[in-house]
XYZ file of C-alpha atoms in Angstrom:
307
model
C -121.923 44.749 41.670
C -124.068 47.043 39.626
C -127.300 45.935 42.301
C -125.096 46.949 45.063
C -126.061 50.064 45.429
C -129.717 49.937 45.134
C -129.259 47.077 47.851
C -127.971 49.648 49.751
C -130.385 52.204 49.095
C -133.124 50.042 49.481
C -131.424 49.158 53.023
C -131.222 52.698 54.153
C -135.231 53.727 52.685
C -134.150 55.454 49.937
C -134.746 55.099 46.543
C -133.268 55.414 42.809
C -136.140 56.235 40.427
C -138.076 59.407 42.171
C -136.404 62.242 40.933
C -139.611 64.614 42.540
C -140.904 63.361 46.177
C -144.072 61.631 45.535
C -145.588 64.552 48.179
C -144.603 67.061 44.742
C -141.528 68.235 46.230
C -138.303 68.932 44.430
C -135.142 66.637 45.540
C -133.767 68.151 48.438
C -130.251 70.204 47.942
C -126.858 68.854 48.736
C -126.511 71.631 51.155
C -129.816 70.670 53.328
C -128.537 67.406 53.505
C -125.285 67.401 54.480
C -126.510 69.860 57.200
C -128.859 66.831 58.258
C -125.589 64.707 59.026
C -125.295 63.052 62.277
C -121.707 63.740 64.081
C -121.275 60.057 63.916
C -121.277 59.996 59.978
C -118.382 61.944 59.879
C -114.656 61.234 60.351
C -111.563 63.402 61.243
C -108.652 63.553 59.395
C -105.425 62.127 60.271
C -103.252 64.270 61.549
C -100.538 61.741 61.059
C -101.785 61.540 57.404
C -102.350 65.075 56.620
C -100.040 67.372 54.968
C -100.167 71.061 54.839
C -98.675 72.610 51.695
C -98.649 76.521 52.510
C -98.161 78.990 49.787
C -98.345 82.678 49.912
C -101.713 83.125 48.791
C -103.054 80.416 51.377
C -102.709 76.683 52.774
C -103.295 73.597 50.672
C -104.696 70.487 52.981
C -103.765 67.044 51.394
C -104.908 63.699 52.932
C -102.447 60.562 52.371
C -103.660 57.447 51.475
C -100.945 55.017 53.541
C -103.463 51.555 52.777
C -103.057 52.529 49.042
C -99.642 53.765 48.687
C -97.461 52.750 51.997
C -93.814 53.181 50.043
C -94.632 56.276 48.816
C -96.300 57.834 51.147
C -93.911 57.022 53.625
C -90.818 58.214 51.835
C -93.116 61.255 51.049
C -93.600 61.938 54.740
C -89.329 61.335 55.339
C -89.047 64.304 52.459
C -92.023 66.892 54.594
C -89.997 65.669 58.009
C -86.617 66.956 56.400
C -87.935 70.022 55.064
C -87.530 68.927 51.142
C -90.411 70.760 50.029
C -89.466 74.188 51.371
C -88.543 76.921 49.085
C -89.457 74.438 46.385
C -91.949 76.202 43.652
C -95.751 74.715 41.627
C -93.741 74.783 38.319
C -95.541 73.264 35.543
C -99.726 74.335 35.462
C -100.936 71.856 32.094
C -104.879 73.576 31.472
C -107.310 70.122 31.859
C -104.676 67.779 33.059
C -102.324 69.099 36.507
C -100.883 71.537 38.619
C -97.455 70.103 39.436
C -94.880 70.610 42.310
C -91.325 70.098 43.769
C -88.148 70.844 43.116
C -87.696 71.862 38.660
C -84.452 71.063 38.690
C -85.019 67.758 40.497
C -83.816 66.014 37.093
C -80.213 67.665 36.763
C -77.968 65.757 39.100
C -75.693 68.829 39.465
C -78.759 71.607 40.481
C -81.155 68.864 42.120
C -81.805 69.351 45.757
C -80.289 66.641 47.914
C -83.895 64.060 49.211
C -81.160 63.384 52.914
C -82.476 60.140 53.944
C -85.340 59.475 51.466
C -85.256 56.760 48.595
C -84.819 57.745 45.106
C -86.243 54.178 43.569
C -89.644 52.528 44.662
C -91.264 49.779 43.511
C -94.653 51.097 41.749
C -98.097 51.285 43.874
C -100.203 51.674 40.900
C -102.552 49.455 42.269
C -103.380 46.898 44.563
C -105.383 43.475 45.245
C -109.064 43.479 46.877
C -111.103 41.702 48.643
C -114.712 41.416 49.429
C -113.750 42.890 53.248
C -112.155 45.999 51.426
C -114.454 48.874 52.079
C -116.094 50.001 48.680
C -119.419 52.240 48.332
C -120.626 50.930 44.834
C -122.014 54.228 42.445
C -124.783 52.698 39.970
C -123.783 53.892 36.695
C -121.427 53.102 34.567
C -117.582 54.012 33.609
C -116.068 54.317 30.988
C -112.061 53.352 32.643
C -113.224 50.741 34.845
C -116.563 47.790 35.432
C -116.573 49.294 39.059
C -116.258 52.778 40.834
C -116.875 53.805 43.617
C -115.632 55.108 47.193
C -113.095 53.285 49.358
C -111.736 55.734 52.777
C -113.381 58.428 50.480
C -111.102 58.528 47.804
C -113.036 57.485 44.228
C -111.881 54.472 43.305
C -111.679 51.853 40.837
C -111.394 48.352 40.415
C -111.204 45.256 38.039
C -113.183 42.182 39.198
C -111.424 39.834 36.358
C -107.983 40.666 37.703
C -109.040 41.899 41.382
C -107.214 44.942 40.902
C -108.216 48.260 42.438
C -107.111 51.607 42.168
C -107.874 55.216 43.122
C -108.466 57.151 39.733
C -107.771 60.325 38.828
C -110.342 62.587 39.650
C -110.172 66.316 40.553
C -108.366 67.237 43.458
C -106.470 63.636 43.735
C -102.619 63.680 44.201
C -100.089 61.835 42.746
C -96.519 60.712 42.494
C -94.536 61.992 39.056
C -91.923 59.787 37.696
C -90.176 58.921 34.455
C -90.517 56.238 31.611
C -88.378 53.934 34.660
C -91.458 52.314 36.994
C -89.063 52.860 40.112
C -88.296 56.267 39.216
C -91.142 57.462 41.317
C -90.012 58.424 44.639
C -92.528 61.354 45.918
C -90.025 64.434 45.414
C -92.347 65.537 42.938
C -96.333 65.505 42.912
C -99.110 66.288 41.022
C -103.147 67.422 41.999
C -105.093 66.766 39.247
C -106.924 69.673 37.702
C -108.877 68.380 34.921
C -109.281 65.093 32.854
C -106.584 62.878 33.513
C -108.490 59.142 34.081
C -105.930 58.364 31.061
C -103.371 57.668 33.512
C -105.470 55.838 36.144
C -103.155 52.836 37.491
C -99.568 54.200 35.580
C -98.995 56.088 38.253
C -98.765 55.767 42.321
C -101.328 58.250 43.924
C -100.577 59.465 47.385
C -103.439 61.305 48.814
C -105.698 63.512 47.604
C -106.613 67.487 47.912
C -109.190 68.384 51.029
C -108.902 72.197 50.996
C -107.054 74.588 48.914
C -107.937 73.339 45.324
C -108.544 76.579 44.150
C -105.078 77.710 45.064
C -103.910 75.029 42.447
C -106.566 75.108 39.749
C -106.299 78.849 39.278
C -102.840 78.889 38.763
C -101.948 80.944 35.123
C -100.974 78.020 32.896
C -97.764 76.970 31.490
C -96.754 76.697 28.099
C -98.404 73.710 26.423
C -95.797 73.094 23.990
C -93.986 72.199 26.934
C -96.402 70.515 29.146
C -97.602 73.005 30.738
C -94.047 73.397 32.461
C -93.375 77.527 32.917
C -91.139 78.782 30.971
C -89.474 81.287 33.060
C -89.012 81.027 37.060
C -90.764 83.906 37.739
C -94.059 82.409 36.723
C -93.247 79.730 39.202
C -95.300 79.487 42.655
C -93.280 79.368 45.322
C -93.459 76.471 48.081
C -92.647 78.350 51.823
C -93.098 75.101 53.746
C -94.876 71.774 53.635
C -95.452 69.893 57.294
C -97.367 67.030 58.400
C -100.477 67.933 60.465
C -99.094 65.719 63.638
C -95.784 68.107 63.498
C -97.841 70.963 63.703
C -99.202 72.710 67.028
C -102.552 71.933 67.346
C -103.887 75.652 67.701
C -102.251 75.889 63.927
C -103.737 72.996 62.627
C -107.003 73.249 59.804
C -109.142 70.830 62.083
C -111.086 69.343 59.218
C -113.826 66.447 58.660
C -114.781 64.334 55.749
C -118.004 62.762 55.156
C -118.297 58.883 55.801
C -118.726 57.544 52.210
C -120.453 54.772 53.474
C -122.850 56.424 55.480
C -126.645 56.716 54.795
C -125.922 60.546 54.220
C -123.930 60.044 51.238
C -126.154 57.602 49.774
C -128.515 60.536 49.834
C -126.149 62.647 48.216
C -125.687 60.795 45.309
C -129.745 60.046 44.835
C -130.348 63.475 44.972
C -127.178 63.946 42.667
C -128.303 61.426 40.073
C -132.571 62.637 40.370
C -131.648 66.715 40.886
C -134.789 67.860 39.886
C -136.088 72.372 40.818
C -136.503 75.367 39.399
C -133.655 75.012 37.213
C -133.075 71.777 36.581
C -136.295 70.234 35.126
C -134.960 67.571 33.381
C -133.131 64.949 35.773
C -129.645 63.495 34.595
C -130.381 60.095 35.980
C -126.905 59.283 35.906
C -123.736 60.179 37.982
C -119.655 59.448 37.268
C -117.416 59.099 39.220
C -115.332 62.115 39.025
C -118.455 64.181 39.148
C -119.202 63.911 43.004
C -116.804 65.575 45.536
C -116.991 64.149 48.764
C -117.990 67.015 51.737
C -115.822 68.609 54.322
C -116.709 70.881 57.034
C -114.761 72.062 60.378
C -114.533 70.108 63.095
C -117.808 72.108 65.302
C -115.763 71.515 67.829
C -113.250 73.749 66.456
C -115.882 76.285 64.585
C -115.696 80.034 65.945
C-alpha cells in the first residue's frame, strides 16, 4: 500500500519529489489551494450526523461516524434526543491527552443522572473489518501505531492488513466514548475530544465522531489537576454544558452550515504534496515527510450560506 499514493498522485499529475516548481517557484500555500477547490470536491455535513455542543463561550460542531461506531453513536444520539447532555459540565481538562465531558457524577449510582431510554452496556466498536471497497486515501510515510494510515469519510484512520482491522486513531480534534476497565461499560454518556497525544489508546476505545469547529473552545480549557487525571478538583472550575442537539433537530436558520473537504479528491492530494515538500521564505529546508495526526482536513461554509 505504501505505492498507493504515488499511484494516485501520478494519476492526478502531481508529483512527490519537487519540493520547488521546476519554473523556481515555491510550493504553493494550503490556503491558495484549498481556495482552488471545485464545489464538487467538497461534501456537506450530515445534519442527521452532526451534533452541536453549545457552551457559553461558543458552539462546538462534532461529526458522528455511524459506519464506524453504529451502537454508540446511536445510543449517543437517544442521550442528545432526551436532553442528557444539558446542564452537564467539561469536567476533567488532562494537558497533552483530553478535554472530557458529561455528567461527573455519572459513576455514583445515587447522584448519576438517569440516561431514560439509552443503554448503559455496549458491545465495544474499537474497530472494525475492511475491505478493498472501503474508501481509504493512503498517506506515504510511515507510522509508528499502525503499517497503514490514512483517510476514510475524512476521519484519519488506521488499519492492520495481517488482521484486516481498521480503526480511526486518535488524532487532534477526534471524539471518543469513555468507559471503565469493563469493555461494555462504554455507553456514550461520557466523551472525550482529544487534545494532544493520545495514539496510545488507538483501538481500546470506541470513537464516535470527531471535532469540525470549536476545538479551541476545548483545547484552551485551564487544566485539571494531573494527579488526578486532569479531572477538576472543584466544580467551579467545571465548564458548563447548556445544551447539546443534533443538527437535523435544529431549525435550519440556526444551524452552522458547514463543508468538509473530499479526502479523496485531487485537492487534497495537493494538500498533502505541498504539506510533505513546503518549501518559502521560511521554510528552506523541506520535511519530506507527513503523519498522520499532522494534517487537519479543511472546512469552510457552505457559499451558499456565506454572508
Amino acid at each position: 500500500m505504501r505505492h498507493a499514493f504515488p499511484l494516485l498522485l501520478a494519476l492526478l499529475g502531481l508529483s512527490l519529489t519537487a519540493g520547488v516548481h521546476a519554473d523556481g517557484k515555491d510550493t504553493p500555500s494550503i490556503a491558495s489551494i484549498v481556495k482552488a477547490a471545485k464545489p464538487s470536491e467538497w461534501r456537506s455535513l450530515d445534519p442527521a450526523n452532526t451534533l452541536y455542543m453549545d457552551l457559553p463561550d461558543g458552539r462546538v460542531v462534532i461529526e458522528l461516524a455511524p459506519w464506524w461506531s453504529p451502537a454508540h453513536v446511536a445510543n449517543l444520539k437517544t442521550l442528545v434526543r432526551e436532553h442528557y447532555f444539558d446542564r452537564t459540565s467539561v469536567y476533567r481538562v488532562q494537558d497533552n491527552f483530553v478535554a472530557q465531558w458529561g455528567d461527573p457524577d455519572s459513576d455514583n449510582p445515587k447522584k448519576a443522572k438517569s440516561m431514560g431510554t439509552a443503554k448503559t452496556h455496549l458491545p465495544p466498536e474499537y474497530d472494525r473489518a475492511y475491505d478493498a471497497s472501503m474508501t481509504f486515501t493512503p498517506l506515504p510515510d510511515g507510522d509508528v501505531y499502525a503499517s497503514q494510515v490514512g483517510f476514510s469519510h475524512g476521519f484519519p484512520t488506521a488499519r492492520d492488513p495481517k488482521t484486516h482491522r481498521t480503526w480511526i486513531a486518535h488524532c487532534y480534534g477526534t471524539v471518543g466514548v469513555a468507559r471503565d476497565v469493563d469493555p461494555t461499560s462504554g455507553n456514550g454518556n461520557t466523551l472525550y475530544a482529544v487534545i494532544g497525544e493520545a495514539r496510545r489508546i488507538d483501538h481500546n476505545l470506541a470513537v464516535a465522531g470527531r471535532v469540525i469547529q470549536g476545538m479551541p473552545l476545548l483545547s484552551s480549557l485551564p487544566r485539571g489537576d494531573d494527579a488526578n487525571i486532569g479531572v477538576y478538583a472543584k466544580p467551579s472550575q467545571r465548564t458548563p454544558i447548556l445544551r447539546v442537539r443534533l443538527a437535523a433537530d435544529v431549525p435550519v436558520a440556526q444551524r452552522e452550515h458547514l463543508q468538509v473537504l473530499r479526502t479523496d479528491s485531487p485537492t487534497f492530494a495537493r494538500i498533502v504534496d505541498a504539506k510533505r515538500h513546503r518549501h518559502d521564505a521560511f521554510y528552506r529546508d523541506p520535511p519530506g515527510h507527513l503523519s498522520l495526526c499532522g494534517l487537519e482536513v479543511p472546512t469552510r461554509v457552505d457559499p451558499a450560506f456565506a454572508h
